[in-house]
PDB file as gemmi writes it, atoms N, CA and C in Angstrom:
CRYST1    1.000    1.000    1.000  90.00  90.00  90.00 P 1                      
ATOM      1  N   TYR A   1       8.499  10.296  -0.509  1.00  0.00           N  
ATOM      2  CA  TYR A   1       9.879   9.977  -0.829  1.00  0.00           C  
ATOM      3  C   TYR A   1      10.766  11.084  -0.302  1.00  0.00           C  
ATOM      4  N   VAL A   2      11.920  10.720   0.215  1.00  0.00           N  
ATOM      5  CA  VAL A   2      12.845  11.724   0.726  1.00  0.00           C  
ATOM      6  C   VAL A   2      13.550  12.393  -0.451  1.00  0.00           C  
ATOM      7  N   GLY A   3      13.326  13.698  -0.615  1.00  0.00           N  
ATOM      8  CA  GLY A   3      13.994  14.457  -1.660  1.00  0.00           C  
ATOM      9  C   GLY A   3      13.495  14.225  -3.063  1.00  0.00           C  
ATOM     10  N   VAL A   4      12.475  13.419  -3.244  1.00  0.00           N  
ATOM     11  CA  VAL A   4      11.926  13.170  -4.565  1.00  0.00           C  
ATOM     12  C   VAL A   4      10.798  14.172  -4.806  1.00  0.00           C  
ATOM     13  N   ARG A   5      10.765  14.751  -5.975  1.00  0.00           N  
ATOM     14  CA  ARG A   5       9.776  15.777  -6.292  1.00  0.00           C  
ATOM     15  C   ARG A   5       8.770  15.236  -7.305  1.00  0.00           C  
ATOM     16  N   PRO A   6       7.609  14.765  -6.831  1.00  0.00           N  
ATOM     17  CA  PRO A   6       6.602  14.273  -7.776  1.00  0.00           C  
ATOM     18  C   PRO A   6       5.929  15.423  -8.507  1.00  0.00           C  
ATOM     19  N   ARG A   7       5.588  15.190  -9.766  1.00  0.00           N  
ATOM     20  CA  ARG A   7       4.817  16.181 -10.531  1.00  0.00           C  
ATOM     21  C   ARG A   7       3.341  15.855 -10.319  1.00  0.00           C  
ATOM     22  N   ARG A   8       2.605  16.815  -9.786  1.00  0.00           N  
ATOM     23  CA  ARG A   8       1.194  16.598  -9.450  1.00  0.00           C  
ATOM     24  C   ARG A   8       0.319  17.521 -10.296  1.00  0.00           C  
ATOM     25  N   PRO A   9      -0.149  17.048 -11.429  1.00  0.00           N  
ATOM     26  CA  PRO A   9      -0.915  17.908 -12.337  1.00  0.00           C  
ATOM     27  C   PRO A   9      -2.136  18.545 -11.688  1.00  0.00           C  
ATOM     28  N   ASP A  10      -2.813  17.841 -10.798  1.00  0.00           N  
ATOM     29  CA  ASP A  10      -4.011  18.393 -10.172  1.00  0.00           C  
ATOM     30  C   ASP A  10      -3.741  18.911  -8.756  1.00  0.00           C  
ATOM     31  N   GLY A  11      -2.468  18.953  -8.344  1.00  0.00           N  
ATOM     32  CA  GLY A  11      -2.107  19.451  -7.016  1.00  0.00           C  
ATOM     33  C   GLY A  11      -2.257  18.434  -5.906  1.00  0.00           C  
ATOM     34  N   ARG A  12      -2.724  17.244  -6.212  1.00  0.00           N  
ATOM     35  CA  ARG A  12      -2.915  16.192  -5.192  1.00  0.00           C  
ATOM     36  C   ARG A  12      -1.852  15.116  -5.340  1.00  0.00           C  
ATOM     37  N   PHE A  13      -1.570  14.447  -4.223  1.00  0.00           N  
ATOM     38  CA  PHE A  13      -0.649  13.313  -4.251  1.00  0.00           C  
ATOM     39  C   PHE A  13      -1.077  12.351  -3.146  1.00  0.00           C  
ATOM     40  N   ASP A  14      -2.115  11.592  -3.429  1.00  0.00           N  
ATOM     41  CA  ASP A  14      -2.640  10.640  -2.452  1.00  0.00           C  
ATOM     42  C   ASP A  14      -1.708   9.438  -2.387  1.00  0.00           C  
ATOM     43  N   ALA A  15      -1.121   9.217  -1.211  1.00  0.00           N  
ATOM     44  CA  ALA A  15      -0.181   8.114  -1.047  1.00  0.00           C  
ATOM     45  C   ALA A  15      -0.351   7.493   0.335  1.00  0.00           C  
ATOM     46  N   ASP A  16      -0.060   6.224   0.443  1.00  0.00           N  
ATOM     47  CA  ASP A  16      -0.046   5.513   1.723  1.00  0.00           C  
ATOM     48  C   ASP A  16       1.394   5.173   2.053  1.00  0.00           C  
ATOM     49  N   TYR A  17       1.743   5.275   3.346  1.00  0.00           N  
ATOM     50  CA  TYR A  17       3.115   5.019   3.765  1.00  0.00           C  
ATOM     51  C   TYR A  17       3.105   4.203   5.057  1.00  0.00           C  
ATOM     52  N   ALA A  18       3.966   3.229   5.135  1.00  0.00           N  
ATOM     53  CA  ALA A  18       4.143   2.441   6.360  1.00  0.00           C  
ATOM     54  C   ALA A  18       5.637   2.221   6.568  1.00  0.00           C  
ATOM     55  N   LEU A  19       6.079   2.230   7.821  1.00  0.00           N  
ATOM     56  CA  LEU A  19       7.486   2.016   8.135  1.00  0.00           C  
ATOM     57  C   LEU A  19       7.595   0.910   9.172  1.00  0.00           C  
ATOM     58  N   TYR A  20       8.468  -0.049   8.902  1.00  0.00           N  
ATOM     59  CA  TYR A  20       8.672  -1.191   9.790  1.00  0.00           C  
ATOM     60  C   TYR A  20      10.120  -1.187  10.251  1.00  0.00           C  
ATOM     61  N   SER A  21      10.349  -1.343  11.554  1.00  0.00           N  
ATOM     62  CA  SER A  21      11.705  -1.431  12.101  1.00  0.00           C  
ATOM     63  C   SER A  21      12.073  -2.898  12.248  1.00  0.00           C  
ATOM     64  N   ILE A  22      13.217  -3.246  11.671  1.00  0.00           N  
ATOM     65  CA  ILE A  22      13.718  -4.618  11.733  1.00  0.00           C  
ATOM     66  C   ILE A  22      15.154  -4.530  12.246  1.00  0.00           C  
ATOM     67  N   GLY A  23      15.329  -4.456  13.551  1.00  0.00           N  
ATOM     68  CA  GLY A  23      16.666  -4.265  14.123  1.00  0.00           C  
ATOM     69  C   GLY A  23      17.230  -2.927  13.692  1.00  0.00           C  
ATOM     70  N   ASP A  24      18.416  -2.932  13.082  1.00  0.00           N  
ATOM     71  CA  ASP A  24      19.056  -1.704  12.607  1.00  0.00           C  
ATOM     72  C   ASP A  24      18.530  -1.250  11.248  1.00  0.00           C  
ATOM     73  N   LEU A  25      17.647  -2.015  10.660  1.00  0.00           N  
ATOM     74  CA  LEU A  25      17.113  -1.739   9.332  1.00  0.00           C  
ATOM     75  C   LEU A  25      15.700  -1.177   9.427  1.00  0.00           C  
ATOM     76  N   SER A  26      15.385  -0.201   8.589  1.00  0.00           N  
ATOM     77  CA  SER A  26      14.023   0.299   8.469  1.00  0.00           C  
ATOM     78  C   SER A  26      13.514  -0.057   7.080  1.00  0.00           C  
ATOM     79  N   LEU A  27      12.325  -0.634   7.035  1.00  0.00           N  
ATOM     80  CA  LEU A  27      11.717  -1.011   5.769  1.00  0.00           C  
ATOM     81  C   LEU A  27      10.453  -0.182   5.596  1.00  0.00           C  
ATOM     82  N   GLY A  28      10.435   0.644   4.557  1.00  0.00           N  
ATOM     83  CA  GLY A  28       9.273   1.478   4.293  1.00  0.00           C  
ATOM     84  C   GLY A  28       8.531   0.988   3.068  1.00  0.00           C  
ATOM     85  N   ARG A  29       7.218   1.112   3.131  1.00  0.00           N  
ATOM     86  CA  ARG A  29       6.374   0.747   1.982  1.00  0.00           C  
ATOM     87  C   ARG A  29       5.570   1.981   1.604  1.00  0.00           C  
ATOM     88  N   ILE A  30       5.684   2.400   0.358  1.00  0.00           N  
ATOM     89  CA  ILE A  30       4.978   3.572  -0.136  1.00  0.00           C  
ATOM     90  C   ILE A  30       4.110   3.138  -1.307  1.00  0.00           C  
ATOM     91  N   ASN A  31       2.840   3.459  -1.241  1.00  0.00           N  
ATOM     92  CA  ASN A  31       1.920   3.170  -2.333  1.00  0.00           C  
ATOM     93  C   ASN A  31       1.445   4.515  -2.872  1.00  0.00           C  
ATOM     94  N   THR A  32       1.811   4.835  -4.096  1.00  0.00           N  
ATOM     95  CA  THR A  32       1.514   6.155  -4.658  1.00  0.00           C  
ATOM     96  C   THR A  32       0.793   6.027  -5.996  1.00  0.00           C  
ATOM     97  N   PRO A  33       0.138   7.101  -6.399  1.00  0.00           N  
ATOM     98  CA  PRO A  33      -0.417   7.101  -7.759  1.00  0.00           C  
ATOM     99  C   PRO A  33       0.722   7.175  -8.764  1.00  0.00           C  
ATOM    100  N   GLY A  34       0.460   6.778  -9.981  1.00  0.00           N  
ATOM    101  CA  GLY A  34       1.483   6.845 -11.027  1.00  0.00           C  
ATOM    102  C   GLY A  34       1.707   8.280 -11.483  1.00  0.00           C  
ATOM    103  N   VAL A  35       2.830   8.867 -11.090  1.00  0.00           N  
ATOM    104  CA  VAL A  35       3.184  10.227 -11.495  1.00  0.00           C  
ATOM    105  C   VAL A  35       4.649  10.272 -11.879  1.00  0.00           C  
ATOM    106  N   SER A  36       5.028  11.248 -12.660  1.00  0.00           N  
ATOM    107  CA  SER A  36       6.437  11.474 -12.964  1.00  0.00           C  
ATOM    108  C   SER A  36       7.082  12.149 -11.763  1.00  0.00           C  
ATOM    109  N   ALA A  37       8.382  11.905 -11.567  1.00  0.00           N  
ATOM    110  CA  ALA A  37       9.087  12.489 -10.432  1.00  0.00           C  
ATOM    111  C   ALA A  37      10.551  12.690 -10.782  1.00  0.00           C  
ATOM    112  N   ASP A  38      11.207  13.589 -10.061  1.00  0.00           N  
ATOM    113  CA  ASP A  38      12.626  13.877 -10.263  1.00  0.00           C  
ATOM    114  C   ASP A  38      13.350  13.886  -8.926  1.00  0.00           C  
ATOM    115  N   ARG A  39      14.626  13.588  -8.973  1.00  0.00           N  
ATOM    116  CA  ARG A  39      15.556  13.820  -7.867  1.00  0.00           C  
ATOM    117  C   ARG A  39      16.747  14.471  -8.528  1.00  0.00           C  
ATOM    118  N   ASP A  40      16.882  15.794  -8.338  1.00  0.00           N  
ATOM    119  CA  ASP A  40      17.906  16.550  -9.056  1.00  0.00           C  
ATOM    120  C   ASP A  40      19.072  16.929  -8.139  1.00  0.00           C  
ATOM    121  N   ALA A  41      20.042  17.662  -8.690  1.00  0.00           N  
ATOM    122  CA  ALA A  41      21.243  18.049  -7.942  1.00  0.00           C  
ATOM    123  C   ALA A  41      20.908  18.877  -6.708  1.00  0.00           C  
ATOM    124  N   VAL A  42      19.937  19.778  -6.815  1.00  0.00           N  
ATOM    125  CA  VAL A  42      19.534  20.592  -5.660  1.00  0.00           C  
ATOM    126  C   VAL A  42      18.978  19.700  -4.563  1.00  0.00           C  
ATOM    127  N   SER A  43      18.126  18.785  -4.928  1.00  0.00           N  
ATOM    128  CA  SER A  43      17.549  17.852  -3.966  1.00  0.00           C  
ATOM    129  C   SER A  43      18.624  16.987  -3.311  1.00  0.00           C  
ATOM    130  N   LEU A  44      19.596  16.537  -4.091  1.00  0.00           N  
ATOM    131  CA  LEU A  44      20.684  15.719  -3.541  1.00  0.00           C  
ATOM    132  C   LEU A  44      21.502  16.500  -2.513  1.00  0.00           C  
ATOM    133  N   ARG A  45      21.723  17.803  -2.774  1.00  0.00           N  
ATOM    134  CA  ARG A  45      22.497  18.632  -1.844  1.00  0.00           C  
ATOM    135  C   ARG A  45      21.730  18.970  -0.574  1.00  0.00           C  
ATOM    136  N   THR A  46      20.441  19.252  -0.721  1.00  0.00           N  
ATOM    137  CA  THR A  46      19.666  19.746   0.417  1.00  0.00           C  
ATOM    138  C   THR A  46      18.985  18.656   1.223  1.00  0.00           C  
ATOM    139  N   VAL A  47      18.665  17.543   0.604  1.00  0.00           N  
ATOM    140  CA  VAL A  47      17.997  16.437   1.301  1.00  0.00           C  
ATOM    141  C   VAL A  47      18.759  15.157   0.993  1.00  0.00           C  
ATOM    142  N   THR A  48      19.811  14.896   1.748  1.00  0.00           N  
ATOM    143  CA  THR A  48      20.605  13.694   1.491  1.00  0.00           C  
ATOM    144  C   THR A  48      19.821  12.457   1.919  1.00  0.00           C  
ATOM    145  N   ASP A  49      20.008  11.386   1.198  1.00  0.00           N  
ATOM    146  CA  ASP A  49      19.309  10.140   1.501  1.00  0.00           C  
ATOM    147  C   ASP A  49      20.052   8.992   0.835  1.00  0.00           C  
ATOM    148  N   ASP A  50      20.424   8.018   1.617  1.00  0.00           N  
ATOM    149  CA  ASP A  50      21.151   6.876   1.063  1.00  0.00           C  
ATOM    150  C   ASP A  50      20.232   5.663   0.893  1.00  0.00           C  
ATOM    151  N   ALA A  51      18.932   5.905   0.827  1.00  0.00           N  
ATOM    152  CA  ALA A  51      17.972   4.815   0.688  1.00  0.00           C  
ATOM    153  C   ALA A  51      18.058   4.175  -0.691  1.00  0.00           C  
ATOM    154  N   VAL A  52      17.654   2.940  -0.734  1.00  0.00           N  
ATOM    155  CA  VAL A  52      17.505   2.208  -1.983  1.00  0.00           C  
ATOM    156  C   VAL A  52      16.033   1.820  -2.070  1.00  0.00           C  
ATOM    157  N   PHE A  53      15.411   2.108  -3.203  1.00  0.00           N  
ATOM    158  CA  PHE A  53      13.996   1.802  -3.396  1.00  0.00           C  
ATOM    159  C   PHE A  53      13.842   0.615  -4.327  1.00  0.00           C  
ATOM    160  N   LEU A  54      12.920  -0.255  -3.989  1.00  0.00           N  
ATOM    161  CA  LEU A  54      12.519  -1.331  -4.885  1.00  0.00           C  
ATOM    162  C   LEU A  54      11.173  -0.896  -5.459  1.00  0.00           C  
ATOM    163  N   ASN A  55      11.180  -0.420  -6.694  1.00  0.00           N  
ATOM    164  CA  ASN A  55       9.963   0.085  -7.336  1.00  0.00           C  
ATOM    165  C   ASN A  55       9.283  -1.022  -8.120  1.00  0.00           C  
ATOM    166  N   GLN A  56       7.960  -1.048  -8.021  1.00  0.00           N  
ATOM    167  CA  GLN A  56       7.175  -2.014  -8.771  1.00  0.00           C  
ATOM    168  C   GLN A  56       5.869  -1.341  -9.147  1.00  0.00           C  
ATOM    169  N   SER A  57       5.443  -1.525 -10.359  1.00  0.00           N  
ATOM    170  CA  SER A  57       4.212  -0.932 -10.855  1.00  0.00           C  
ATOM    171  C   SER A  57       3.491  -1.938 -11.737  1.00  0.00           C  
ATOM    172  N   ALA A  58       2.173  -1.867 -11.714  1.00  0.00           N  
ATOM    173  CA  ALA A  58       1.384  -2.756 -12.579  1.00  0.00           C  
ATOM    174  C   ALA A  58       1.571  -2.405 -14.048  1.00  0.00           C  
ATOM    175  N   SER A  59       1.882  -1.136 -14.336  1.00  0.00           N  
ATOM    176  CA  SER A  59       2.109  -0.720 -15.719  1.00  0.00           C  
ATOM    177  C   SER A  59       3.581  -0.366 -15.930  1.00  0.00           C  
ATOM    178  N   GLY A  60       4.008  -0.359 -17.168  1.00  0.00           N  
ATOM    179  CA  GLY A  60       5.398  -0.057 -17.493  1.00  0.00           C  
ATOM    180  C   GLY A  60       5.757   1.400 -17.234  1.00  0.00           C  
ATOM    181  N   TRP A  61       7.032   1.671 -17.036  1.00  0.00           N  
ATOM    182  CA  TRP A  61       7.520   3.033 -16.797  1.00  0.00           C  
ATOM    183  C   TRP A  61       8.998   3.090 -17.154  1.00  0.00           C  
ATOM    184  N   ALA A  62       9.544   4.309 -17.230  1.00  0.00           N  
ATOM    185  CA  ALA A  62      10.949   4.487 -17.616  1.00  0.00           C  
ATOM    186  C   ALA A  62      11.624   5.462 -16.656  1.00  0.00           C  
ATOM    187  N   LEU A  63      12.955   5.406 -16.611  1.00  0.00           N  
ATOM    188  CA  LEU A  63      13.746   6.200 -15.683  1.00  0.00           C  
ATOM    189  C   LEU A  63      15.109   6.485 -16.312  1.00  0.00           C  
ATOM    190  N   GLU A  64      15.628   7.675 -16.085  1.00  0.00           N  
ATOM    191  CA  GLU A  64      16.996   7.990 -16.472  1.00  0.00           C  
ATOM    192  C   GLU A  64      17.801   8.209 -15.208  1.00  0.00           C  
ATOM    193  N   GLN A  65      18.872   7.421 -15.039  1.00  0.00           N  
ATOM    194  CA  GLN A  65      19.745   7.539 -13.866  1.00  0.00           C  
ATOM    195  C   GLN A  65      21.149   7.075 -14.238  1.00  0.00           C  
ATOM    196  N   ARG A  66      22.148   7.824 -13.723  1.00  0.00           N  
ATOM    197  CA  ARG A  66      23.559   7.501 -13.968  1.00  0.00           C  
ATOM    198  C   ARG A  66      23.886   7.403 -15.461  1.00  0.00           C  
ATOM    199  N   GLY A  67      23.294   8.322 -16.267  1.00  0.00           N  
ATOM    200  CA  GLY A  67      23.595   8.388 -17.685  1.00  0.00           C  
ATOM    201  C   GLY A  67      22.971   7.305 -18.540  1.00  0.00           C  
ATOM    202  N   ARG A  68      21.996   6.595 -17.994  1.00  0.00           N  
ATOM    203  CA  ARG A  68      21.375   5.512 -18.752  1.00  0.00           C  
ATOM    204  C   ARG A  68      19.857   5.567 -18.609  1.00  0.00           C  
ATOM    205  N   ARG A  69      19.162   5.212 -19.655  1.00  0.00           N  
ATOM    206  CA  ARG A  69      17.701   5.129 -19.609  1.00  0.00           C  
ATOM    207  C   ARG A  69      17.309   3.677 -19.342  1.00  0.00           C  
ATOM    208  N   TRP A  70      16.471   3.491 -18.351  1.00  0.00           N  
ATOM    209  CA  TRP A  70      16.000   2.167 -17.954  1.00  0.00           C  
ATOM    210  C   TRP A  70      14.502   2.084 -18.223  1.00  0.00           C  
ATOM    211  N   THR A  71      14.041   0.953 -18.696  1.00  0.00           N  
ATOM    212  CA  THR A  71      12.615   0.743 -18.932  1.00  0.00           C  
ATOM    213  C   THR A  71      12.175  -0.496 -18.160  1.00  0.00           C  
ATOM    214  N   ALA A  72      11.138  -0.318 -17.334  1.00  0.00           N  
ATOM    215  CA  ALA A  72      10.600  -1.434 -16.555  1.00  0.00           C  
ATOM    216  C   ALA A  72       9.273  -1.868 -17.177  1.00  0.00           C  
ATOM    217  N   VAL A  73       9.111  -3.142 -17.318  1.00  0.00           N  
ATOM    218  CA  VAL A  73       7.875  -3.718 -17.828  1.00  0.00           C  
ATOM    219  C   VAL A  73       6.871  -3.773 -16.676  1.00  0.00           C  
ATOM    220  N   GLY A  74       5.591  -3.643 -16.956  1.00  0.00           N  
ATOM    221  CA  GLY A  74       4.572  -3.741 -15.913  1.00  0.00           C  
ATOM    222  C   GLY A  74       4.729  -5.012 -15.093  1.00  0.00           C  
ATOM    223  N   GLY A  75       4.685  -4.873 -13.761  1.00  0.00           N  
ATOM    224  CA  GLY A  75       4.829  -6.013 -12.866  1.00  0.00           C  
ATOM    225  C   GLY A  75       6.270  -6.333 -12.493  1.00  0.00           C  
ATOM    226  N   GLU A  76       7.226  -5.736 -13.182  1.00  0.00           N  
ATOM    227  CA  GLU A  76       8.640  -5.996 -12.938  1.00  0.00           C  
ATOM    228  C   GLU A  76       9.168  -5.085 -11.821  1.00  0.00           C  
ATOM    229  N   ALA A  77       9.981  -5.606 -10.932  1.00  0.00           N  
ATOM    230  CA  ALA A  77      10.590  -4.809  -9.863  1.00  0.00           C  
ATOM    231  C   ALA A  77      11.879  -4.164 -10.373  1.00  0.00           C  
ATOM    232  N   PHE A  78      12.189  -2.969  -9.864  1.00  0.00           N  
ATOM    233  CA  PHE A  78      13.370  -2.223 -10.297  1.00  0.00           C  
ATOM    234  C   PHE A  78      13.996  -1.558  -9.078  1.00  0.00           C  
ATOM    235  N   VAL A  79      15.308  -1.678  -8.906  1.00  0.00           N  
ATOM    236  CA  VAL A  79      16.011  -1.060  -7.779  1.00  0.00           C  
ATOM    237  C   VAL A  79      16.456   0.344  -8.180  1.00  0.00           C  
ATOM    238  N   LEU A  80      16.116   1.333  -7.350  1.00  0.00           N  
ATOM    239  CA  LEU A  80      16.415   2.728  -7.595  1.00  0.00           C  
ATOM    240  C   LEU A  80      17.288   3.263  -6.471  1.00  0.00           C  
ATOM    241  N   ASP A  81      18.438   3.840  -6.815  1.00  0.00           N  
ATOM    242  CA  ASP A  81      19.378   4.427  -5.848  1.00  0.00           C  
ATOM    243  C   ASP A  81      18.990   5.877  -5.584  1.00  0.00           C  
ATOM    244  N   ASN A  82      18.474   6.167  -4.391  1.00  0.00           N  
ATOM    245  CA  ASN A  82      18.027   7.532  -4.085  1.00  0.00           C  
ATOM    246  C   ASN A  82      19.191   8.475  -3.780  1.00  0.00           C  
ATOM    247  N   ALA A  83      20.419   7.980  -3.751  1.00  0.00           N  
ATOM    248  CA  ALA A  83      21.597   8.825  -3.542  1.00  0.00           C  
ATOM    249  C   ALA A  83      22.112   9.378  -4.868  1.00  0.00           C  
ATOM    250  N   ALA A  84      21.426   9.069  -5.970  1.00  0.00           N  
ATOM    251  CA  ALA A  84      21.810   9.550  -7.306  1.00  0.00           C  
ATOM    252  C   ALA A  84      20.614  10.249  -7.947  1.00  0.00           C  
ATOM    253  N   ALA A  85      20.917  11.263  -8.758  1.00  0.00           N  
ATOM    254  CA  ALA A  85      19.846  11.996  -9.452  1.00  0.00           C  
ATOM    255  C   ALA A  85      19.128  11.073 -10.432  1.00  0.00           C  
ATOM    256  N   PHE A  86      17.838  11.350 -10.663  1.00  0.00           N  
ATOM    257  CA  PHE A  86      17.090  10.622 -11.682  1.00  0.00           C  
ATOM    258  C   PHE A  86      15.945  11.479 -12.195  1.00  0.00           C  
ATOM    259  N   THR A  87      15.456  11.125 -13.362  1.00  0.00           N  
ATOM    260  CA  THR A  87      14.261  11.744 -13.944  1.00  0.00           C  
ATOM    261  C   THR A  87      13.404  10.657 -14.528  1.00  0.00           C  
TER     262      THR A  87                                                      
END                                                                             
């Protein structure tokens, strides 16, 4: 993830990544292990990114972004704005 800081308890972060070009659009697919991650003010300043992520996980997870806590149910897709901080 651009500017996203995953927490890796064992120091590993096994992930698969693919990027597809569709005209002026780039579509990336990232398959990662379930870990907590942050995008903070420092990351926003130093690694700008206007990407939008469509997150989906087999298990439920939660996110805080734009002053609100969001909870996704397992299997549910969630749109994440990478131009805004989150935890």
